[in-house]
PDB file of C-alpha atoms in Angstrom:
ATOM      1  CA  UNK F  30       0.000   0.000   0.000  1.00  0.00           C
ATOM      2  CA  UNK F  31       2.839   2.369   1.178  1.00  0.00           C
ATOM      3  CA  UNK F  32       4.668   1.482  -2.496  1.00  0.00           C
ATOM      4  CA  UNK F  33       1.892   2.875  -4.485  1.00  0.00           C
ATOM      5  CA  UNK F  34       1.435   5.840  -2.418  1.00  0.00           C
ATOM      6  CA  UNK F  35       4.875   6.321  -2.901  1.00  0.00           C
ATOM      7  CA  UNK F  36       4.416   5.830  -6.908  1.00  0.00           C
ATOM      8  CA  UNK F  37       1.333   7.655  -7.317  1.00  0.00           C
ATOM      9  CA  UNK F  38       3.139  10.865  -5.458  1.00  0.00           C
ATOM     10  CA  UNK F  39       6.276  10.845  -7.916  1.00  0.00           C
ATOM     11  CA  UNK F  40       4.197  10.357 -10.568  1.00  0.00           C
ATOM     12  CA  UNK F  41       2.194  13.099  -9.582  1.00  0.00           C
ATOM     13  CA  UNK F  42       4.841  15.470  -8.716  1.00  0.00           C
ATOM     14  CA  UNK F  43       6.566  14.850 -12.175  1.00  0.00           C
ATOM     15  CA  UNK F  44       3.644  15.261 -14.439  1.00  0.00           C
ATOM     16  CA  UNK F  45       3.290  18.574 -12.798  1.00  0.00           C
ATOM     17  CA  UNK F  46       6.474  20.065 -13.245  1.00  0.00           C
ATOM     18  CA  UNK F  47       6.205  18.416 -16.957  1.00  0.00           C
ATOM     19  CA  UNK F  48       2.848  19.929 -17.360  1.00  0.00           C
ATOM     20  CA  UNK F  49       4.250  23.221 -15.896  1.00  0.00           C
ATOM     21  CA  UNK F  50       7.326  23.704 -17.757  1.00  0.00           C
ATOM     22  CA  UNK F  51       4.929  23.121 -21.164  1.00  0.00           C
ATOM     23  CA  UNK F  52       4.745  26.646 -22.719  1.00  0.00           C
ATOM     24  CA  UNK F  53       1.433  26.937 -24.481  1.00  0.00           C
ATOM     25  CA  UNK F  54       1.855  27.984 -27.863  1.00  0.00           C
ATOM     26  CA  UNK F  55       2.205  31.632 -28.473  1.00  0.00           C
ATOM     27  CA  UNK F  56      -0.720  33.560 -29.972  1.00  0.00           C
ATOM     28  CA  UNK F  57       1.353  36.127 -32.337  1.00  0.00           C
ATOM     29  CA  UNK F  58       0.642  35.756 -35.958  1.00  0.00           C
ATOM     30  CA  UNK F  59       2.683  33.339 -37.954  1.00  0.00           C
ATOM     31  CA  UNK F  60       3.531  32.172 -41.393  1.00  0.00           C
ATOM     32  CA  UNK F  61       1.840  29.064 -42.547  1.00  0.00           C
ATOM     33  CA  UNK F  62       3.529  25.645 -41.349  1.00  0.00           C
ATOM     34  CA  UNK F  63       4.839  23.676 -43.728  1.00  0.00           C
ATOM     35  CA  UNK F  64       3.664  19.893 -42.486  1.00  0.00           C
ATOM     36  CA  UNK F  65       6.731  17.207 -42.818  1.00  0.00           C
ATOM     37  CA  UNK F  66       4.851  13.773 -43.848  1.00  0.00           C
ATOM     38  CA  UNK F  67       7.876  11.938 -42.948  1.00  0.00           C
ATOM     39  CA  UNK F  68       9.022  13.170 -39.448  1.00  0.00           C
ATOM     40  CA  UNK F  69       5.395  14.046 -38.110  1.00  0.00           C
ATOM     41  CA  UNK F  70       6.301  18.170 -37.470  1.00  0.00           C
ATOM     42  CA  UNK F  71       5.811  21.686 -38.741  1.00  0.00           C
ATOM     43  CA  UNK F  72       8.734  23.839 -39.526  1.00  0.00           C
ATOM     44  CA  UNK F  73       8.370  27.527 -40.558  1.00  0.00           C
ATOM     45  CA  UNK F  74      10.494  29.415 -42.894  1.00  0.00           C
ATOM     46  CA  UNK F  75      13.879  29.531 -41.447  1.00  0.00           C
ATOM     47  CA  UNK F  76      16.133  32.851 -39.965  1.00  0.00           C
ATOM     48  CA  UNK F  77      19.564  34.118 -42.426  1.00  0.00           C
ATOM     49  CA  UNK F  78      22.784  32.255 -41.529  1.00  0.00           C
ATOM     50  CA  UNK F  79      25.262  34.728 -39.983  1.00  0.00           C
ATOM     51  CA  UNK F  80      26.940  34.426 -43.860  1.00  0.00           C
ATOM     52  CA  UNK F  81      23.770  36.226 -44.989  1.00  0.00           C
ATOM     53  CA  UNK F  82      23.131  32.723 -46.620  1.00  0.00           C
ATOM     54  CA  UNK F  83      19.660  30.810 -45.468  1.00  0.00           C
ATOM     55  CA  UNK F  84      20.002  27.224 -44.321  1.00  0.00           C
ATOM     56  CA  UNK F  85      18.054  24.199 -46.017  1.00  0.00           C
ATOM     57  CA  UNK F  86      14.735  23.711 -45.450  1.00  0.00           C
ATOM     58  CA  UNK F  87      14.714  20.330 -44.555  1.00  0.00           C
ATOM     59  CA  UNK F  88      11.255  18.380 -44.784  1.00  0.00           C
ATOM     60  CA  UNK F  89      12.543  15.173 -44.610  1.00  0.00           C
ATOM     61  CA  UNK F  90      14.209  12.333 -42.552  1.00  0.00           C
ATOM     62  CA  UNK F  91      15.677   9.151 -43.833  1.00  0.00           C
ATOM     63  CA  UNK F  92      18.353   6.699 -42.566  1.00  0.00           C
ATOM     64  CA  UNK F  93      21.949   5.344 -44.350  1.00  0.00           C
ATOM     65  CA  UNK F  94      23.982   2.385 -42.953  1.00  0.00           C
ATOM     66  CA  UNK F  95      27.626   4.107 -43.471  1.00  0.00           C
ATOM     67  CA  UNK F  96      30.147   2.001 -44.163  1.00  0.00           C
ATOM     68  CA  UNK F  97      33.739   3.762 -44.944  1.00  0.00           C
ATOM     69  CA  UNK F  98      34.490   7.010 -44.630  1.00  0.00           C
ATOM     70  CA  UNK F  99      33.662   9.591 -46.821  1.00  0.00           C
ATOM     71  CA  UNK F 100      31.093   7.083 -47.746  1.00  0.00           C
ATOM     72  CA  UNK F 101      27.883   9.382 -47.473  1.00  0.00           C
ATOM     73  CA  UNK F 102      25.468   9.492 -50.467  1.00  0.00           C
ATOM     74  CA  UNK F 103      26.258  12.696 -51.860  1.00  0.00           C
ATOM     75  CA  UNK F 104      23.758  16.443 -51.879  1.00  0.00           C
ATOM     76  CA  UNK F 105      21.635  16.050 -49.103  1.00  0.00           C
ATOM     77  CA  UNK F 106      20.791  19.225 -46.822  1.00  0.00           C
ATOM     78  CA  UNK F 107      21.642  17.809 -43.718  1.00  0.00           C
ATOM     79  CA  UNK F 108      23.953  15.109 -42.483  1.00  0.00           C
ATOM     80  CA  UNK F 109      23.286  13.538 -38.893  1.00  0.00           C
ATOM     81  CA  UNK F 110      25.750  10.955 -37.337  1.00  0.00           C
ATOM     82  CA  UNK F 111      24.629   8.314 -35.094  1.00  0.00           C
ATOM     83  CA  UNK F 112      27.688   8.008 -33.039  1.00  0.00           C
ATOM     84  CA  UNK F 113      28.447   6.060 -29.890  1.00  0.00           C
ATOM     85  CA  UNK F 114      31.198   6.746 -27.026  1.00  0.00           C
ATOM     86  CA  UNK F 115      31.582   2.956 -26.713  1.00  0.00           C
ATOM     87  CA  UNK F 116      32.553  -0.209 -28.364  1.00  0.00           C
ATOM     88  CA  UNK F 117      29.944  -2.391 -29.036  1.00  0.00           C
ATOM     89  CA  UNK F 118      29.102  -6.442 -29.939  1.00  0.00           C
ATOM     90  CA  UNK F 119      31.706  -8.696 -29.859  1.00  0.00           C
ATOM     91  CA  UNK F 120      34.341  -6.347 -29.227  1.00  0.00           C
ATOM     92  CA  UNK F 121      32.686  -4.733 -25.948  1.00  0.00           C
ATOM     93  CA  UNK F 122      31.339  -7.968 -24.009  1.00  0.00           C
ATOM     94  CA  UNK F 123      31.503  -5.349 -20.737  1.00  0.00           C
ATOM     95  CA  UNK F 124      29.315  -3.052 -22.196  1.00  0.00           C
ATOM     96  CA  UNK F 125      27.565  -1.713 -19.314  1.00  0.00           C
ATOM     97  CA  UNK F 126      23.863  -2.612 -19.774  1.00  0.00           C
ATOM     98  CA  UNK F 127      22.061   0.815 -19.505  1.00  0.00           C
ATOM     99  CA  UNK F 128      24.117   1.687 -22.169  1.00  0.00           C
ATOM    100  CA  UNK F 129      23.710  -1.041 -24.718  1.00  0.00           C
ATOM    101  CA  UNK F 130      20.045  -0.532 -23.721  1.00  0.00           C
ATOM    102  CA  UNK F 131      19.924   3.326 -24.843  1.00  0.00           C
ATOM    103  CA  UNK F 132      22.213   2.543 -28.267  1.00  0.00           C
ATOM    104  CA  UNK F 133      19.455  -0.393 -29.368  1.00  0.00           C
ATOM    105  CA  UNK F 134      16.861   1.995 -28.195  1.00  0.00           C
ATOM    106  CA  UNK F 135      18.093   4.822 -30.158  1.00  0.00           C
ATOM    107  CA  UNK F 136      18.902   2.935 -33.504  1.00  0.00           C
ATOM    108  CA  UNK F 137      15.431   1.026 -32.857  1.00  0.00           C
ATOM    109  CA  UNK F 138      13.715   4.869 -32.730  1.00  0.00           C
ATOM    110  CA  UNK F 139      15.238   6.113 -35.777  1.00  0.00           C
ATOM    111  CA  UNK F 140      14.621   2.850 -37.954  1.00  0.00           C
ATOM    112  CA  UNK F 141      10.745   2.234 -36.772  1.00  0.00           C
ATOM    113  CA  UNK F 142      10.239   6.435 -37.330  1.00  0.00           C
ATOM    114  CA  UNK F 143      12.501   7.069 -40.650  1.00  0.00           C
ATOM    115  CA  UNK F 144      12.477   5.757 -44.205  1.00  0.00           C
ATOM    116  CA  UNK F 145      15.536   4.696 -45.939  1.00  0.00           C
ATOM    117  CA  UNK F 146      17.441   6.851 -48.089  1.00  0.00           C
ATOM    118  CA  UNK F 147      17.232   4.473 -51.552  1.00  0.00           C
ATOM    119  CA  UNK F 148      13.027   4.757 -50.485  1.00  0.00           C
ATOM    120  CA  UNK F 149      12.874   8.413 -50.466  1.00  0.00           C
ATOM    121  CA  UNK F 150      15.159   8.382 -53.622  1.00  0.00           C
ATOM    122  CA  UNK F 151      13.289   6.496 -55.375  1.00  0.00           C
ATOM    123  CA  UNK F 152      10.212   8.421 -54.492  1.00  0.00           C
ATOM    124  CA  UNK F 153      12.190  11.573 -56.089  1.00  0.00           C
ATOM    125  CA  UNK F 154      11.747  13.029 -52.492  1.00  0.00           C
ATOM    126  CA  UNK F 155      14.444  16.201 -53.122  1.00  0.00           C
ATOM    127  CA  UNK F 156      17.668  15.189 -50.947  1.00  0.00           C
ATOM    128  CA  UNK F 157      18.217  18.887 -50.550  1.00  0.00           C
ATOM    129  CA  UNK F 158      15.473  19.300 -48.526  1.00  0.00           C
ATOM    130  CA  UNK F 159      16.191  16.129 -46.345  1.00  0.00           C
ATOM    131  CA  UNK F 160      18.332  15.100 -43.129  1.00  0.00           C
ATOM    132  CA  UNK F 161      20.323  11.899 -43.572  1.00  0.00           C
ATOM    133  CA  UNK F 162      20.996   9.729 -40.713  1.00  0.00           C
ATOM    134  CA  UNK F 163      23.740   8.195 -41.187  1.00  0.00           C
ATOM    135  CA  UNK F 164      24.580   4.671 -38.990  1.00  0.00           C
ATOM    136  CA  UNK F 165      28.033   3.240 -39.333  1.00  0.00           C
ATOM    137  CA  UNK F 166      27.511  -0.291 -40.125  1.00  0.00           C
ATOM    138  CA  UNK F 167      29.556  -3.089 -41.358  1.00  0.00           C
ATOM    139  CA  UNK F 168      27.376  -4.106 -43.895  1.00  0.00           C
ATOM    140  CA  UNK F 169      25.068  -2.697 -46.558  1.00  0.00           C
ATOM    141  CA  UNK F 170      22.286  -5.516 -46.102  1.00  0.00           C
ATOM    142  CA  UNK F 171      22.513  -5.463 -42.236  1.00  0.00           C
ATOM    143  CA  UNK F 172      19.181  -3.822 -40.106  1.00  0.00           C
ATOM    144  CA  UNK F 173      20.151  -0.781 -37.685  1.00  0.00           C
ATOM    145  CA  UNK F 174      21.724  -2.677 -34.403  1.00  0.00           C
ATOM    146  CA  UNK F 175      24.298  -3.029 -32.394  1.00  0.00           C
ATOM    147  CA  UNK F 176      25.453  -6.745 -33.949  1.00  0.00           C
ATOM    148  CA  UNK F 177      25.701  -4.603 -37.361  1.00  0.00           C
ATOM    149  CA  UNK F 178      26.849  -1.208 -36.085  1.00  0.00           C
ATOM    150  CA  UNK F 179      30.551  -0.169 -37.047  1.00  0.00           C
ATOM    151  CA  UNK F 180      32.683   0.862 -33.552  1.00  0.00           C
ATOM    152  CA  UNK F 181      35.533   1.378 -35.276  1.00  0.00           C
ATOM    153  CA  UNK F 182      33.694   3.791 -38.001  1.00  0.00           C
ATOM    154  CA  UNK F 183      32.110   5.531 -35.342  1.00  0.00           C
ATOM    155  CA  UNK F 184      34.922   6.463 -33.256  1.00  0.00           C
ATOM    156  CA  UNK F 185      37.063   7.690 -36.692  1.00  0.00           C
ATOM    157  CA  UNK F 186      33.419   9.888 -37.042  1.00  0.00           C
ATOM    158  CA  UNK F 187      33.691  11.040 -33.273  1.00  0.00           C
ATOM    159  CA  UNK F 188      37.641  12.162 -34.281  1.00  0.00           C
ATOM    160  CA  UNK F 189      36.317  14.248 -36.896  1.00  0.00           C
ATOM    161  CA  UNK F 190      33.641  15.796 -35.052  1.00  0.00           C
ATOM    162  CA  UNK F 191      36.120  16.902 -32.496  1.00  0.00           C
ATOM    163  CA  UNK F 192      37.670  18.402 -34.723  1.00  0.00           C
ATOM    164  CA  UNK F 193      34.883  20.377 -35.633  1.00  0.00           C
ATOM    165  CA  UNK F 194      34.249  20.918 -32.037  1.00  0.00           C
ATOM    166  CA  UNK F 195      37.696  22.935 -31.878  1.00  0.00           C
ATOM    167  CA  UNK F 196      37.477  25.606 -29.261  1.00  0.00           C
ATOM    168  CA  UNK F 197      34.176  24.568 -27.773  1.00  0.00           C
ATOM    169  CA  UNK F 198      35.375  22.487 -24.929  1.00  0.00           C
ATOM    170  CA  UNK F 199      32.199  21.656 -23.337  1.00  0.00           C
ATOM    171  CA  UNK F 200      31.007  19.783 -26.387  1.00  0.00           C
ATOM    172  CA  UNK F 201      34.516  18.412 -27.046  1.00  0.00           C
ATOM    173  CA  UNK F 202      34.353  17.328 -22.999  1.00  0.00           C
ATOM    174  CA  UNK F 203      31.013  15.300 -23.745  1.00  0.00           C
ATOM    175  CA  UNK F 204      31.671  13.595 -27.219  1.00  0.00           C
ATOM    176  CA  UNK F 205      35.706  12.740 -26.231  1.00  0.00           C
ATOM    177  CA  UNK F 206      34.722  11.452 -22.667  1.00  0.00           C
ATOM    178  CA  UNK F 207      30.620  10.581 -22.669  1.00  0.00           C
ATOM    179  CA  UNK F 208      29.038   7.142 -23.353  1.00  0.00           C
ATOM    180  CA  UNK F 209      26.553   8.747 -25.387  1.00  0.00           C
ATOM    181  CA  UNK F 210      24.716   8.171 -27.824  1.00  0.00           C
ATOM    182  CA  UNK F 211      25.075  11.294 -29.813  1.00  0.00           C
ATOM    183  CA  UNK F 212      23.286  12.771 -32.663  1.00  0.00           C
ATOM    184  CA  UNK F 213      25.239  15.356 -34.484  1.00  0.00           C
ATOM    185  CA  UNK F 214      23.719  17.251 -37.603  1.00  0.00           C
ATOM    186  CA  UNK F 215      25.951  19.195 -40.143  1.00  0.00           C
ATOM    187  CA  UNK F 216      25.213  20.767 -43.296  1.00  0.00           C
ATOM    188  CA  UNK F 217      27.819  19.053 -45.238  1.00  0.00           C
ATOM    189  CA  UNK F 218      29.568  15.443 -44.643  1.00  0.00           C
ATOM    190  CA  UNK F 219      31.828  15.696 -41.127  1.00  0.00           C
ATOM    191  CA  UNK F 220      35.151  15.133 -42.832  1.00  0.00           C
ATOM    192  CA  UNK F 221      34.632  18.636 -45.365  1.00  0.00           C
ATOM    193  CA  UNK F 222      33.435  20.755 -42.212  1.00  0.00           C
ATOM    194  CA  UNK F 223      36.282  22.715 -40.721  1.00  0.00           C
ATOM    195  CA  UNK F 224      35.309  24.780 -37.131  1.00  0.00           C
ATOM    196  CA  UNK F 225      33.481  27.060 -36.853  1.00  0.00           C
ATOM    197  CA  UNK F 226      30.388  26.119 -38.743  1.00  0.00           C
ATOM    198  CA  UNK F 227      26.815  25.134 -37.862  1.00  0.00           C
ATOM    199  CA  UNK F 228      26.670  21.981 -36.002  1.00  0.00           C
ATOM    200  CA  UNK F 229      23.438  20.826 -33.856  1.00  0.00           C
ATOM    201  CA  UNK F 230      25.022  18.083 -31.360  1.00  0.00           C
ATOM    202  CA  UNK F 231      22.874  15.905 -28.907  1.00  0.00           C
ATOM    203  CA  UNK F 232      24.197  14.375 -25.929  1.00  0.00           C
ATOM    204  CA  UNK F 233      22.002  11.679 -25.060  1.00  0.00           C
ATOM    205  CA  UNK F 234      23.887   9.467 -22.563  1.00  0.00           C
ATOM    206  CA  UNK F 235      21.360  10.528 -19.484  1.00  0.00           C
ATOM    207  CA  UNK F 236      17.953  10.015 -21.023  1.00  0.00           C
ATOM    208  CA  UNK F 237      16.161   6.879 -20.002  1.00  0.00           C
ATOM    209  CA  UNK F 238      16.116   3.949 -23.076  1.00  0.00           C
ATOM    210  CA  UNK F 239      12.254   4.479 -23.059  1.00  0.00           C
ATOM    211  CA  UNK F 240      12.614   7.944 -24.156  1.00  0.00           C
ATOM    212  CA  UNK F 241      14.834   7.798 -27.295  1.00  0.00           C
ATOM    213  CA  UNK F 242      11.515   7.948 -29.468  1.00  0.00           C
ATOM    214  CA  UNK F 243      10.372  10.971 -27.826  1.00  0.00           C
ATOM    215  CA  UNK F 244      13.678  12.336 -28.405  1.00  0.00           C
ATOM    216  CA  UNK F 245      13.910  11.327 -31.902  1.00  0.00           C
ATOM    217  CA  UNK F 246      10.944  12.850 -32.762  1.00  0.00           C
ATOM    218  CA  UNK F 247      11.767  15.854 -31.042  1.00  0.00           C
ATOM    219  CA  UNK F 248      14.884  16.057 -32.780  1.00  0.00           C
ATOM    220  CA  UNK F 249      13.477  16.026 -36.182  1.00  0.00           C
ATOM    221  CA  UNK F 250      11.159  18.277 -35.051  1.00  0.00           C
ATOM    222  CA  UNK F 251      14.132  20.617 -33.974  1.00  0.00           C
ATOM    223  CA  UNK F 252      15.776  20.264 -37.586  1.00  0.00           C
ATOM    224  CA  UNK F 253      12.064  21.164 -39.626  1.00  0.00           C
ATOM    225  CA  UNK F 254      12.162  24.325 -37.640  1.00  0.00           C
ATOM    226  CA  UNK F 255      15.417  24.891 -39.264  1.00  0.00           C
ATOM    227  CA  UNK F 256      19.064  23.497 -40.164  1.00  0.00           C
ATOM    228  CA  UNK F 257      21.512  24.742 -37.341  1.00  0.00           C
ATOM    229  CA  UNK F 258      22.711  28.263 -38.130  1.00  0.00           C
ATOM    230  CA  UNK F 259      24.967  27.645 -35.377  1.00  0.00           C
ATOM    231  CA  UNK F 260      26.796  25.731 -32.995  1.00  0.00           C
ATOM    232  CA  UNK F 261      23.499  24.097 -30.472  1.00  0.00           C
ATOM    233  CA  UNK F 262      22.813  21.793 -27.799  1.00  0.00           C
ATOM    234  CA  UNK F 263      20.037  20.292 -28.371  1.00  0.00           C
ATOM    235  CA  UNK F 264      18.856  20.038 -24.561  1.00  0.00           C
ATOM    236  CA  UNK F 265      14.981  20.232 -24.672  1.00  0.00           C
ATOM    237  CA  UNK F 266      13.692  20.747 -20.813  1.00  0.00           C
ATOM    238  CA  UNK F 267      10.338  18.654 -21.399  1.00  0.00           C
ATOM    239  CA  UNK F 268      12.284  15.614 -22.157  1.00  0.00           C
ATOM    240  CA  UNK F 269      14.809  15.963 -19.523  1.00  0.00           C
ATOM    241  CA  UNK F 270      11.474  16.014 -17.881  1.00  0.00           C
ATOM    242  CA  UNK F 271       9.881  12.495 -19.034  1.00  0.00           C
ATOM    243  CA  UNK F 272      13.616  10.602 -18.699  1.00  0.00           C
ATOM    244  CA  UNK F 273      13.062  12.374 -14.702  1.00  0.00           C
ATOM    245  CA  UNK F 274       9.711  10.527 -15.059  1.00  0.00           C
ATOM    246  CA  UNK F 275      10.637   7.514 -16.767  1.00  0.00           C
ATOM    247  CA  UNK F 276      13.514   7.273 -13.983  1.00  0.00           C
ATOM    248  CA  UNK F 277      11.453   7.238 -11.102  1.00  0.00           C
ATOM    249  CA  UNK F 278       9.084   4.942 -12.327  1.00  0.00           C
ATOM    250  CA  UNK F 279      11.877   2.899 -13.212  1.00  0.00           C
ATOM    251  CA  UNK F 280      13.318   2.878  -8.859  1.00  0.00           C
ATOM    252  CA  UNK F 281       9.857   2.070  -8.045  1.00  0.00           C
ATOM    253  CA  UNK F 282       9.426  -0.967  -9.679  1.00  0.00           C
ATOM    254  CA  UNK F 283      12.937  -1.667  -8.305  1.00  0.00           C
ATOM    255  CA  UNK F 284      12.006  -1.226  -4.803  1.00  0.00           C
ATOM    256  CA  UNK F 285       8.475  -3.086  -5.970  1.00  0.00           C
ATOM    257  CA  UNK F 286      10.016  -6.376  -6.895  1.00  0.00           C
ATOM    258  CA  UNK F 287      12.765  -6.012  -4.085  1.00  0.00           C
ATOM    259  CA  UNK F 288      10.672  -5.626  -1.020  1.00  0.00           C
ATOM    260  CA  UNK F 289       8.467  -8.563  -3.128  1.00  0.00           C
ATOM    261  CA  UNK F 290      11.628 -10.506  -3.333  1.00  0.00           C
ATOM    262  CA  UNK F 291      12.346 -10.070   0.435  1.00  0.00           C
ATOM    263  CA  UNK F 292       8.616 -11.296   1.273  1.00  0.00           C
ATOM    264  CA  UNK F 293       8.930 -14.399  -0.548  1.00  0.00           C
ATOM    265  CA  UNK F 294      12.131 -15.627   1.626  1.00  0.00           C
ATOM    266  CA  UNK F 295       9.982 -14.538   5.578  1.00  0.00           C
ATOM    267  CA  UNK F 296       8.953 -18.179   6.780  1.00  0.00           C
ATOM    268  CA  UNK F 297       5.505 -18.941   6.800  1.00  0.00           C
ATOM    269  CA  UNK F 298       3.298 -17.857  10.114  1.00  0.00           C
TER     270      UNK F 298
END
């Protein structure tokens, strides 16, 4: 009895704060929305570029297993890396397991939510106005997972993006020495972009596994409002919000099947 009190008040008290930190949507005029079919949002026009250039409009999401490097299909108006901090399959058998959790989570969320690139090709979908995920894999026929998914690529990737990251030592800090995963969007592949230039980086290594397709779809959502004119964190406070939720619900059902675990070994009265 005390155990659900105890859930149904942290439930409570986190759906508040959620609720609370919610902004309502403002009531100034706008420009129409355009509506993306493909990741589920609406995206206005977006601002100049500090260049006096204006970024893609990107309408569009679809996935690429990346194989070498150097190796992504070529004209697309955003490029976002699926990177991870740690080895993984055979070649990390320690691989904490919160962690391999949240990398099959996140590679689950972006294959169930995303079509492939060769689909949206062959639809004549305009690559311009479409963000390419791109998974390092070691095979071309493999699904999105972590049997499949290319360590070695990844960290070269994570090199380059440091590089990008010159100067900016808090993201350098969190790609060089986090678990992640990350998600880090560029407007041309990682190995042409020289710092400074617009990156949108997302450090994803606290956020519970059950959240990663609430955070992909708030990441697309992020990108159809526009392509990084800048260097951003992509840190939304409602999700922070749902992994605090997630969380809790997650040590309650710990303490649940622990305190049941502990009544099943008192002797019989």
């Amino acid at each position: 009895m005390k155990l659900a009190a105890l859930r149904l008040l942290l439930a409570t008290v986190c759906v508040s704060v959620f609720i609370g930190a919610c902004k309502p949507p403002s009531q100034e005029a706008k420009q129409a929305p355009i509506v993306d079919k493909n990741g589920g949002a609406e995206t206005e026009p977006p601002p100049a570029m500090a260049n006096g250039h204006e970024p893609p409009q990107i309408r569009h999401h679809a996935y690429d297993l990346l194989l070498q490097i150097d190796g992504e299909r070529p004209g697309y108006g955003l490029y976002t890396y699926v990177l991870f901090g740690r080895k993984v399959g055979a070649d990390a058998p320690s691989l904490p397991h919160d962690v391999a959790q949240r990398y099959q989570a996140l590679l689950e969320a972006i294959e169930s939510s995303t079509s492939t690139a060769g689909d949206l090709e062959a639809a004549l979908i305009p690559k311009e106005e479409t963000n390419l995920f791109n998974i390092p894999a070691k095979s071309a026929d493999a699904r999105p997972a972590l049997d499949s998914y290319h360590s070695g690529l990844a960290l070269t990737y994570r090199s380059l993006a440091l590089g990008a990251l010159r100067g900016h030592d808090k993201f350098g800090r969190l790609l060089s020495g986090g678990a992640g995963p990350f998600l880090i969007s560029t407007l041309r592949p990682l190995n042409q972009v020289r710092s400074p230039e617009p990156l949108l980086f997302a450090d994803l290594s606290v956020h519970n596994p059950a959240a990663m397709r609430e955070l992909v779809a708030a990441y697309k959502q992020r990108i159809n409002r526009s392509a990084p004119g800048k260097l951003e964190l992509f840190e939304p406070l409602r999700l922070a919000l749902l992994t605090l939720i997630l969380d809790a619900n997650d040590h309650v059902t710990l303490i649940k099947d622990a305190v049941a675990d502990w009544r099943d070994t008192l002797p019989d009265q």
